[in-house]
Tab-separated table of C-alpha atoms in Angstrom:
chain	number	residue	atom	x	y	z
A	65	MET	CA	0.000	0.000	0.000
A	66	GLN	CA	2.846	2.377	0.828
A	67	GLN	CA	4.340	1.744	-2.609
A	68	LEU	CA	1.012	2.510	-4.286
A	69	LEU	CA	0.749	5.732	-2.271
A	70	LEU	CA	4.216	6.790	-3.426
A	71	ILE	CA	3.277	6.051	-7.040
A	72	ALA	CA	0.089	8.154	-6.647
A	73	VAL	CA	2.059	11.082	-5.219
A	74	ARG	CA	4.652	10.752	-7.971
A	75	ASN	CA	1.971	10.815	-10.660
A	76	LEU	CA	0.462	13.970	-9.162
A	77	GLY	CA	3.907	15.589	-9.121
A	78	THR	CA	4.674	14.496	-12.691
A	79	HIS	CA	1.527	16.139	-14.069
A	80	LYS	CA	1.817	19.428	-12.191
A	81	ARG	CA	-0.358	21.495	-14.491
A	82	ARG	CA	-3.278	19.087	-14.306
A	83	THR	CA	-2.814	18.616	-10.563
A	84	LEU	CA	-2.770	22.364	-9.918
A	85	LEU	CA	-5.830	22.930	-12.103
A	86	LEU	CA	-7.981	20.260	-10.500
A	87	GLY	CA	-6.580	20.791	-7.005
A	88	GLY	CA	-7.297	24.501	-7.341
A	89	ALA	CA	-10.894	23.783	-8.295
A	90	ILE	CA	-11.313	21.487	-5.272
A	91	ALA	CA	-9.682	24.099	-3.045
A	92	GLY	CA	-12.016	26.752	-4.424
A	93	VAL	CA	-15.113	24.692	-3.671
A	94	THR	CA	-13.852	23.923	-0.167
A	95	ALA	CA	-13.022	27.571	0.507
A	96	LEU	CA	-16.461	28.623	-0.702
A	97	LEU	CA	-18.092	25.973	1.496
A	98	VAL	CA	-16.147	27.137	4.563
A	99	ILE	CA	-17.072	30.776	3.873
A	100	LEU	CA	-20.748	29.879	3.394
A	101	MET	CA	-20.753	27.881	6.623
A	102	GLY	CA	-19.030	30.761	8.428
A	103	LEU	CA	-21.620	33.184	7.033
A	104	SER	CA	-24.514	30.907	7.945
A	105	ASN	CA	-23.187	30.242	11.472
A	106	GLY	CA	-22.443	33.932	12.010
A	107	MET	CA	-25.899	35.040	10.875
A	108	LYS	CA	-27.603	32.405	13.024
A	109	ASP	CA	-25.553	33.426	16.059
A	110	THR	CA	-26.230	37.135	15.487
A	111	MET	CA	-29.969	36.608	15.019
A	112	LEU	CA	-30.311	34.329	18.022
A	113	ARG	CA	-28.247	36.594	20.280
A	114	SER	CA	-30.197	39.711	19.296
A	115	ALA	CA	-33.620	38.082	19.464
A	116	THR	CA	-33.074	36.139	22.690
A	117	THR	CA	-31.751	39.284	24.351
A	118	LEU	CA	-34.369	41.759	23.184
A	119	VAL	CA	-37.694	39.922	22.863
A	120	THR	CA	-37.589	36.332	24.093
A	121	GLY	CA	-35.847	33.873	26.394
A	122	HIS	CA	-35.008	30.301	25.482
A	123	VAL	CA	-38.210	29.303	27.308
A	124	ASN	CA	-40.891	31.859	28.197
A	125	VAL	CA	-43.544	31.611	30.886
A	126	ALA	CA	-45.898	34.390	29.914
A	127	GLY	CA	-49.613	34.715	30.349
A	128	PHE	CA	-52.946	36.298	29.576
A	129	TYR	CA	-55.166	37.931	32.154
A	130	LYS	CA	-58.849	38.513	31.405
A	131	VAL	CA	-61.026	40.835	33.474
A	132	THR	CA	-63.908	40.050	31.121
A	133	ALA	CA	-64.223	37.082	28.770
A	134	GLY	CA	-63.710	39.119	25.617
A	135	GLN	CA	-60.659	41.211	26.548
A	136	SER	CA	-57.246	39.840	27.435
A	137	ALA	CA	-53.981	41.500	28.458
A	138	PRO	CA	-50.418	40.083	28.350
A	139	VAL	CA	-50.025	39.983	32.112
A	140	VAL	CA	-48.669	37.507	34.667
A	141	THR	CA	-49.822	38.273	38.200
A	142	SER	CA	-47.804	37.516	41.382
A	143	TYR	CA	-44.716	36.812	39.316
A	144	PRO	CA	-42.152	36.738	42.212
A	145	LYS	CA	-43.800	33.571	43.614
A	146	LEU	CA	-43.958	32.008	40.128
A	147	LEU	CA	-40.323	32.889	39.451
A	148	GLU	CA	-39.226	31.260	42.706
A	149	GLN	CA	-41.034	28.038	41.735
A	150	LEU	CA	-39.536	28.120	38.240
A	151	ARG	CA	-36.041	28.337	39.713
A	152	LYS	CA	-36.738	25.158	41.683
A	153	GLU	CA	-38.262	23.316	38.721
A	154	VAL	CA	-35.587	24.323	36.161
A	155	PRO	CA	-32.088	23.433	37.385
A	156	GLU	CA	-30.895	24.032	33.804
A	157	LEU	CA	-31.618	27.763	34.306
A	158	ASP	CA	-28.697	30.139	33.710
A	159	PHE	CA	-30.524	33.416	34.408
A	160	SER	CA	-34.014	34.843	34.078
A	161	VAL	CA	-35.477	38.167	32.951
A	162	GLN	CA	-38.926	39.595	33.646
A	163	ARG	CA	-40.428	41.901	31.050
A	164	THR	CA	-43.695	43.799	31.010
A	165	ARG	CA	-45.269	43.853	27.569
A	166	GLY	CA	-47.700	46.023	25.691
A	167	TRP	CA	-48.742	47.862	22.554
A	168	VAL	CA	-48.712	51.665	22.612
A	169	LYS	CA	-49.052	54.772	20.518
A	170	LEU	CA	-45.996	57.033	20.656
A	171	VAL	CA	-46.891	60.670	20.120
A	172	SER	CA	-44.350	63.432	19.521
A	173	GLU	CA	-44.821	67.034	18.403
A	174	SER	CA	-44.215	65.951	14.802
A	175	GLY	CA	-45.993	62.614	14.490
A	176	SER	CA	-47.027	59.317	16.003
A	177	VAL	CA	-46.318	55.593	15.585
A	178	GLN	CA	-47.936	52.402	16.869
A	179	THR	CA	-45.398	49.952	18.298
A	180	GLY	CA	-44.820	47.120	20.718
A	181	ILE	CA	-43.239	48.106	24.009
A	182	GLY	CA	-41.167	46.208	26.541
A	183	GLY	CA	-40.418	46.978	30.157
A	184	ILE	CA	-36.831	46.436	31.246
A	185	ASP	CA	-34.717	46.483	34.383
A	186	VAL	CA	-31.592	47.813	32.688
A	187	ALA	CA	-29.400	47.452	35.786
A	188	ALA	CA	-30.107	43.699	35.945
A	189	GLU	CA	-29.848	42.980	32.209
A	190	THR	CA	-26.161	43.235	31.439
A	191	GLY	CA	-26.485	41.207	28.229
A	192	ILE	CA	-28.473	43.898	26.450
A	193	ARG	CA	-25.397	46.130	26.331
A	194	LYS	CA	-23.743	43.602	23.992
A	195	VAL	CA	-26.632	43.737	21.515
A	196	LEU	CA	-27.638	47.397	21.415
A	197	GLN	CA	-25.364	49.902	19.723
A	198	LEU	CA	-26.239	53.388	20.920
A	199	ARG	CA	-26.284	56.313	18.501
A	200	GLU	CA	-27.143	58.880	21.158
A	201	GLY	CA	-27.617	58.954	24.925
A	202	ARG	CA	-26.769	56.480	27.671
A	203	LEU	CA	-28.350	53.092	28.320
A	204	GLU	CA	-27.836	53.551	32.094
A	205	ASP	CA	-30.299	56.477	32.056
A	206	LEU	CA	-33.060	53.967	31.267
A	207	ALA	CA	-32.994	53.113	34.977
A	208	GLN	CA	-34.589	56.496	35.710
A	209	PRO	CA	-38.413	56.646	35.858
A	210	ASN	CA	-40.418	57.685	32.778
A	211	THR	CA	-37.596	57.294	30.280
A	212	LEU	CA	-37.555	55.739	26.810
A	213	LEU	CA	-35.138	54.011	24.423
A	214	LEU	CA	-35.956	54.337	20.718
A	215	PHE	CA	-34.340	52.875	17.646
A	216	ASP	CA	-33.054	54.987	14.753
A	217	GLU	CA	-36.027	54.274	12.507
A	218	GLN	CA	-38.596	55.291	15.137
A	219	ALA	CA	-36.642	58.408	16.189
A	220	LYS	CA	-36.576	59.586	12.572
A	221	ARG	CA	-40.302	58.981	12.105
A	222	LEU	CA	-41.083	60.878	15.311
A	223	GLU	CA	-38.384	63.490	14.584
A	224	VAL	CA	-37.079	63.370	18.146
A	225	LYS	CA	-33.628	63.267	19.705
A	226	VAL	CA	-32.240	62.534	23.157
A	227	GLY	CA	-33.799	64.882	25.721
A	228	ASP	CA	-37.122	65.306	23.865
A	229	SER	CA	-40.399	64.197	25.419
A	230	VAL	CA	-42.814	61.666	23.933
A	231	THR	CA	-46.269	60.618	25.145
A	232	LEU	CA	-47.170	56.938	25.541
A	233	SER	CA	-50.868	56.221	25.013
A	234	ALA	CA	-52.573	52.851	25.609
A	235	SER	CA	-55.672	51.236	27.115
A	236	THR	CA	-55.546	49.582	30.532
A	237	MET	CA	-56.876	46.080	31.228
A	238	ARG	CA	-60.260	47.619	32.058
A	239	GLY	CA	-60.391	49.460	28.711
A	240	ILE	CA	-59.585	52.933	30.083
A	241	SER	CA	-57.293	55.135	27.969
A	242	ASN	CA	-54.180	56.254	29.817
A	243	THR	CA	-51.092	58.281	28.954
A	244	VAL	CA	-47.600	58.719	30.390
A	245	ASP	CA	-45.051	61.327	29.325
A	246	VAL	CA	-41.529	59.939	28.931
A	247	ARG	CA	-38.152	61.432	28.089
A	248	VAL	CA	-35.981	59.978	25.326
A	249	VAL	CA	-32.674	59.014	26.981
A	250	ALA	CA	-31.155	56.760	24.313
A	251	ILE	CA	-31.409	56.081	20.583
A	252	ALA	CA	-29.983	52.760	19.395
A	253	ALA	CA	-28.981	51.493	15.958
A	254	ASN	CA	-31.684	49.503	14.187
A	255	VAL	CA	-31.793	45.780	14.991
A	256	GLY	CA	-33.541	44.541	11.867
A	257	MET	CA	-37.240	43.726	12.140
A	258	LEU	CA	-37.094	43.947	15.927
A	259	SER	CA	-36.500	47.697	15.854
A	260	SER	CA	-39.651	48.252	13.785
A	261	PHE	CA	-42.016	47.134	16.531
A	262	ASN	CA	-40.126	47.463	19.777
A	263	VAL	CA	-39.174	50.226	22.214
A	264	LEU	CA	-37.965	49.928	25.791
A	265	VAL	CA	-38.998	51.709	28.981
A	266	PRO	CA	-38.431	50.899	32.673
A	267	ASN	CA	-40.797	48.212	33.986
A	268	ALA	CA	-42.264	50.689	36.483
A	269	THR	CA	-43.227	53.100	33.678
A	270	LEU	CA	-45.096	50.405	31.786
A	271	ARG	CA	-46.881	49.259	34.959
A	272	ALA	CA	-47.954	52.865	35.554
A	273	LEU	CA	-49.252	53.143	31.982
A	274	TYR	CA	-51.333	49.963	32.270
A	275	GLN	CA	-52.137	50.551	35.975
A	276	LEU	CA	-50.659	47.177	36.978
A	277	ARG	CA	-49.605	46.095	40.436
A	278	GLU	CA	-45.952	45.977	41.415
A	279	ASP	CA	-45.919	42.171	41.344
A	280	SER	CA	-47.287	41.957	37.774
A	281	THR	CA	-45.241	41.479	34.651
A	282	GLY	CA	-45.674	40.319	31.063
A	283	ALA	CA	-43.326	37.351	30.751
A	284	LEU	CA	-40.621	35.480	32.612
A	285	MET	CA	-37.878	34.751	30.101
A	286	LEU	CA	-35.758	31.767	31.100
A	287	HIS	CA	-32.257	31.536	29.608
A	288	LEU	CA	-30.805	28.037	29.909
A	289	LYS	CA	-27.179	26.961	30.199
A	290	ASP	CA	-27.678	24.630	27.230
A	291	MET	CA	-30.286	25.303	24.526
A	292	SER	CA	-30.583	21.574	23.806
A	293	ALA	CA	-32.507	21.312	27.099
A	294	ILE	CA	-35.354	23.523	25.803
A	295	PRO	CA	-37.769	20.685	24.804
A	296	SER	CA	-37.357	18.813	28.107
A	297	VAL	CA	-37.722	22.005	30.187
A	298	GLN	CA	-40.827	23.031	28.256
A	299	ALA	CA	-42.403	19.578	28.632
A	300	ARG	CA	-41.591	19.541	32.364
A	301	LEU	CA	-43.216	22.928	32.933
A	302	TYR	CA	-46.350	21.844	31.073
A	303	LYS	CA	-46.625	18.981	33.567
A	304	ARG	CA	-45.514	20.689	36.786
A	305	LEU	CA	-47.204	24.119	36.617
A	306	PRO	CA	-50.772	22.669	36.634
A	307	GLU	CA	-49.704	20.449	39.563
A	308	LEU	CA	-48.581	23.623	41.362
A	309	GLY	CA	-52.020	25.174	40.899
A	310	TYR	CA	-51.553	27.259	37.728
A	311	GLN	CA	-53.862	27.143	34.737
A	312	VAL	CA	-51.872	26.696	31.512
A	313	LEU	CA	-52.938	27.285	27.911
A	314	GLU	CA	-52.501	24.454	25.419
A	315	HIS	CA	-49.309	24.796	23.423
A	316	ASP	CA	-49.733	27.172	20.507
A	317	PRO	CA	-46.477	27.615	18.510
A	318	ARG	CA	-47.042	31.298	17.751
A	319	ALA	CA	-45.764	34.561	19.178
A	320	PHE	CA	-47.853	35.908	22.074
A	321	PHE	CA	-49.177	38.905	20.111
A	322	MET	CA	-50.714	36.541	17.536
A	323	LYS	CA	-52.850	34.760	20.145
A	324	PHE	CA	-55.085	37.590	21.376
A	325	GLN	CA	-57.989	36.804	19.023
A	326	THR	CA	-57.912	33.121	19.986
A	327	VAL	CA	-57.726	33.884	23.717
A	328	ASN	CA	-60.454	36.555	23.517
A	329	ARG	CA	-62.857	34.042	21.956
A	330	GLU	CA	-62.523	31.732	24.975
A	331	ALA	CA	-65.014	32.094	27.827
A	332	TRP	CA	-62.698	31.954	30.856
A	333	THR	CA	-61.637	34.906	33.000
A	334	GLY	CA	-58.675	35.349	35.335
A	335	GLN	CA	-55.109	34.147	34.729
A	336	LYS	CA	-53.746	31.477	32.374
A	337	LEU	CA	-50.063	30.936	31.705
A	338	ASP	CA	-48.617	30.426	28.240
A	339	ILE	CA	-45.372	28.451	27.825
A	340	THR	CA	-43.420	29.080	24.634
A	341	ASN	CA	-39.857	28.809	23.407
A	342	TRP	CA	-37.764	31.182	21.319
A	343	GLU	CA	-38.764	29.462	18.068
A	344	ASP	CA	-42.437	30.163	18.813
A	345	GLU	CA	-41.826	33.841	19.551
A	346	ILE	CA	-39.553	34.579	16.585
A	347	SER	CA	-40.591	31.981	14.029
A	348	PHE	CA	-39.482	34.293	11.182
A	349	ILE	CA	-35.872	33.683	12.253
A	350	LYS	CA	-36.341	29.921	11.963
A	351	TRP	CA	-37.654	30.454	8.438
A	352	THR	CA	-34.653	32.633	7.567
A	353	VAL	CA	-32.189	30.092	8.979
A	354	SER	CA	-33.875	27.241	7.062
A	355	ALA	CA	-33.763	29.287	3.865
A	356	MET	CA	-30.043	29.985	4.350
A	357	ASP	CA	-29.314	26.295	4.967
A	358	ALA	CA	-31.292	25.326	1.864
A	359	LEU	CA	-29.481	27.924	-0.267
A	360	THR	CA	-26.102	26.725	1.027
A	361	GLY	CA	-27.042	23.128	0.256
A	362	VAL	CA	-28.099	23.965	-3.318
A	363	LEU	CA	-24.897	25.932	-3.965
A	364	ILE	CA	-22.726	23.126	-2.627
A	365	PHE	CA	-24.610	20.536	-4.673
A	366	VAL	CA	-24.098	22.526	-7.890
A	367	LEU	CA	-20.412	23.044	-7.107
A	368	LEU	CA	-19.937	19.342	-6.377
A	369	ILE	CA	-21.510	18.453	-9.729
A	370	ILE	CA	-19.039	20.763	-11.472
A	371	ILE	CA	-16.138	19.252	-9.536
A	372	ALA	CA	-17.353	15.709	-10.277
A	373	VAL	CA	-17.397	16.386	-14.005
A	374	GLY	CA	-13.933	17.952	-13.777
A	375	ILE	CA	-12.452	15.039	-11.840
A	376	MET	CA	-13.898	12.419	-14.161
A	377	ASN	CA	-12.670	14.241	-17.253
A	378	THR	CA	-9.227	14.710	-15.734
A	379	LEU	CA	-8.953	11.060	-14.749
A	380	TRP	CA	-10.122	10.005	-18.205
A	381	ILE	CA	-7.317	12.083	-19.688
A	382	ALA	CA	-4.826	10.685	-17.164
A	383	ILE	CA	-5.823	7.112	-17.929
A	384	ARG	CA	-5.591	7.758	-21.648
A	385	GLU	CA	-2.123	9.263	-21.257
A	386	ARG	CA	-0.986	6.375	-19.064
A	387	THR	CA	-2.624	3.494	-20.904
A	388	ARG	CA	0.701	1.981	-21.993
A	389	GLU	CA	2.039	2.409	-18.432
A	390	ILE	CA	-0.998	0.559	-17.092
A	391	GLY	CA	-0.453	-2.192	-19.652
A	392	THR	CA	3.195	-2.533	-18.632
A	393	LEU	CA	2.304	-2.711	-14.925
A	394	ARG	CA	-0.346	-5.322	-15.631
A	395	ALA	CA	2.111	-7.291	-17.836
A	396	ILE	CA	4.724	-7.499	-15.059
A	397	GLY	CA	2.157	-8.873	-12.642
A	398	MET	CA	0.247	-5.971	-11.027
A	399	GLN	CA	-3.232	-7.139	-10.152
A	400	ARG	CA	-6.337	-5.245	-11.313
A	401	TRP	CA	-7.164	-4.437	-7.684
A	402	TYR	CA	-3.801	-2.640	-7.279
A	403	VAL	CA	-4.428	-0.573	-10.421
A	404	LEU	CA	-7.819	0.413	-9.032
A	405	VAL	CA	-6.321	1.343	-5.644
A	406	MET	CA	-3.514	3.304	-7.310
A	407	PHE	CA	-5.947	5.629	-9.108
A	408	LEU	CA	-8.176	5.901	-6.041
A	409	LEU	CA	-5.191	6.897	-3.916
A	410	GLU	CA	-4.293	9.500	-6.499
A	411	ALA	CA	-7.771	11.018	-6.223
A	412	LEU	CA	-7.701	10.729	-2.416
A	413	VAL	CA	-4.358	12.541	-2.093
A	414	LEU	CA	-5.445	15.214	-4.572
A	415	GLY	CA	-8.735	15.715	-2.727
A	416	LEU	CA	-7.070	15.856	0.691
A	417	LEU	CA	-4.482	18.416	-0.418
A	418	GLY	CA	-7.051	20.518	-2.286
A	419	THR	CA	-9.580	20.576	0.555
A	420	THR	CA	-6.925	21.363	3.179
A	421	VAL	CA	-5.620	24.324	1.201
A	422	GLY	CA	-9.177	25.445	0.457
A	423	ALA	CA	-10.186	25.227	4.131
A	424	LEU	CA	-7.202	27.349	5.154
A	425	VAL	CA	-8.044	29.943	2.486
A	426	GLY	CA	-11.715	29.949	3.550
A	427	MET	CA	-10.836	30.448	7.217
A	428	GLY	CA	-8.436	33.232	6.262
A	429	VAL	CA	-11.184	35.021	4.313
A	430	CYS	CA	-13.581	34.688	7.284
A	431	LEU	CA	-10.992	36.142	9.673
A	432	LEU	CA	-10.295	38.980	7.230
A	433	ILE	CA	-14.012	39.831	6.957
A	434	ASN	CA	-14.336	39.858	10.747
A	435	ALA	CA	-11.292	42.120	11.008
A	436	VAL	CA	-12.838	44.582	8.519
A	437	ASP	CA	-16.159	44.454	10.469
A	438	PRO	CA	-18.278	45.442	7.455
A	439	SER	CA	-21.683	47.099	7.664
A	440	VAL	CA	-24.524	45.482	5.705
A	441	PRO	CA	-27.304	47.146	3.649
A	442	VAL	CA	-30.619	47.903	5.358
A	443	PRO	CA	-32.540	45.038	3.643
A	444	VAL	CA	-29.970	42.557	5.009
A	445	GLN	CA	-30.181	44.152	8.478
A	446	LEU	CA	-33.873	43.302	8.549
A	447	PHE	CA	-33.049	39.602	8.399
A	448	ILE	CA	-29.843	39.253	10.400
A	449	LEU	CA	-31.023	41.699	13.124
A	450	SER	CA	-27.742	43.591	13.092
A	451	ASP	CA	-26.026	46.291	11.059
A	452	LYS	CA	-22.731	44.365	11.109
A	453	LEU	CA	-21.710	41.117	9.460
A	454	HIS	CA	-19.878	38.590	11.614
A	455	LEU	CA	-18.704	35.146	10.453
A	456	ILE	CA	-18.127	32.164	12.744
A	457	VAL	CA	-15.907	29.258	11.689
A	458	LYS	CA	-16.385	26.093	13.737
A	459	PRO	CA	-13.418	23.665	13.616
A	460	GLY	CA	-15.765	20.664	13.628
A	461	SER	CA	-17.648	21.983	10.588
A	462	VAL	CA	-14.396	22.630	8.725
A	463	MET	CA	-13.157	19.079	9.408
A	464	ARG	CA	-16.479	17.670	8.213
A	465	ALA	CA	-16.245	19.776	5.028
A	466	ILE	CA	-12.716	18.474	4.349
A	467	ALA	CA	-13.790	14.867	4.929
A	468	PHE	CA	-16.975	15.220	2.865
A	469	ILE	CA	-15.378	16.755	-0.234
A	470	THR	CA	-12.369	14.410	-0.060
A	471	LEU	CA	-14.657	11.372	0.099
A	472	CYS	CA	-16.779	12.747	-2.759
A	473	THR	CA	-13.629	13.258	-4.838
A	474	THR	CA	-12.474	9.692	-4.147
A	475	PHE	CA	-15.912	8.225	-4.811
A	476	ILE	CA	-16.248	10.092	-8.118
A	477	SER	CA	-12.953	8.590	-9.303
A	478	LEU	CA	-14.239	5.032	-8.837
A	479	ILE	CA	-15.671	4.711	-12.357
A	480	PRO	CA	-12.577	5.741	-14.382
A	481	SER	CA	-10.344	3.835	-11.926
A	482	PHE	CA	-12.424	0.701	-12.344
A	483	LEU	CA	-12.284	0.944	-16.147
A	484	ALA	CA	-8.512	1.438	-15.978
A	485	ALA	CA	-8.196	-1.713	-13.877
A	486	ARG	CA	-10.187	-3.747	-16.412
A	487	MET	CA	-7.817	-3.029	-19.330
A	488	LYS	CA	-6.175	-6.072	-20.899
A	489	PRO	CA	-2.359	-5.791	-20.726
A	490	ILE	CA	-1.786	-6.564	-24.397
A	491	THR	CA	-4.380	-4.020	-25.533
A	492	ALA	CA	-3.000	-1.340	-23.222
A	493	MET	CA	0.622	-1.900	-24.309
A	494	HIS	CA	-0.274	-1.484	-27.998
A	495	HIS	CA	-2.302	1.638	-27.326
A	496	ILE	CA	-1.142	4.734	-29.243
A	497	GLY	CA	-2.027	7.776	-27.059
């Protein structure tokens, strides 16, 4: 076997032009695959980090409260007691966040917008500083009462800047219109779709607007140490919370704001909890990630077809050029199996070298892009939930890419190698190439 490997390496070295051409093509495909995987992983990570910091936890225990049968509000009552029980029931918990939720009309001197609103305890949520990029103001000022954080898009529509006042207008749970004047203390860069229907205020401000008690909130967002535990945690809570005396809605894999019509049609009043996960709350991200994976798969498939045709043609040419050599080897006693292995080893070595070089080039390009830290156009920001592009290269994915393309290269060479092994020695020796 060692002798056959040396022959394969020698043949690759003898035909340098052909080796460089085909090896370069394999390296190019591998580099493109590594870059696409880095882009896909980076976009997934950016979207998940932004979304799970701003609007959802890994698992959410939210709820609907109904004073009358036909009108519901996104409220969880007596949340400190519920949070204490959740901490006992979910040992996988890393940290939790409580957010009041609502839908308000923002009114400035120049205009108004309808938007979702979230209450936040900015002193307790250190992670949000890693996601929001401030254009004006200070995030720490959001700890002061009656303050507001806007995103660029909303600030432009309202024509306000830091220090200006805006009025929040909404209906309470009992259907009474209420308003609260707030001061803009920070304007953040847009975070894709999330910045189109989301502003932040202190939890106390939102409770005052909706006239909620101090122990009421909108959702308890549970962030787990390991996201793979989400299904088991969700299933456990569906079983344990009713045993602890809570009424729980049947699982509905939609964001909470899409469930109001369904909940309002039901006859019950009082409190019911709703357990969701991040995929339920931001299903559009799952669609985007699936679309990216599908696009990557199609591109790789097309590239592999091109490489397959190239390898087969190149091996056909190599076999034609070396027909008399094959005949001589067969005449001096080389078995057909050895001829087959010799060509397969040639393809294996070529594939391994090409994919290794390609992987290194691909990783270098990813590192270079991260070093440049490029901004992306607004339409792309809507999907990746960030104004910056960041690529992530996972060593395991790179190794799998190298192994996959090398094996494909070797497998593709089976047909021409098999035909070379079947040549009769006398026919091959009299061949005129």
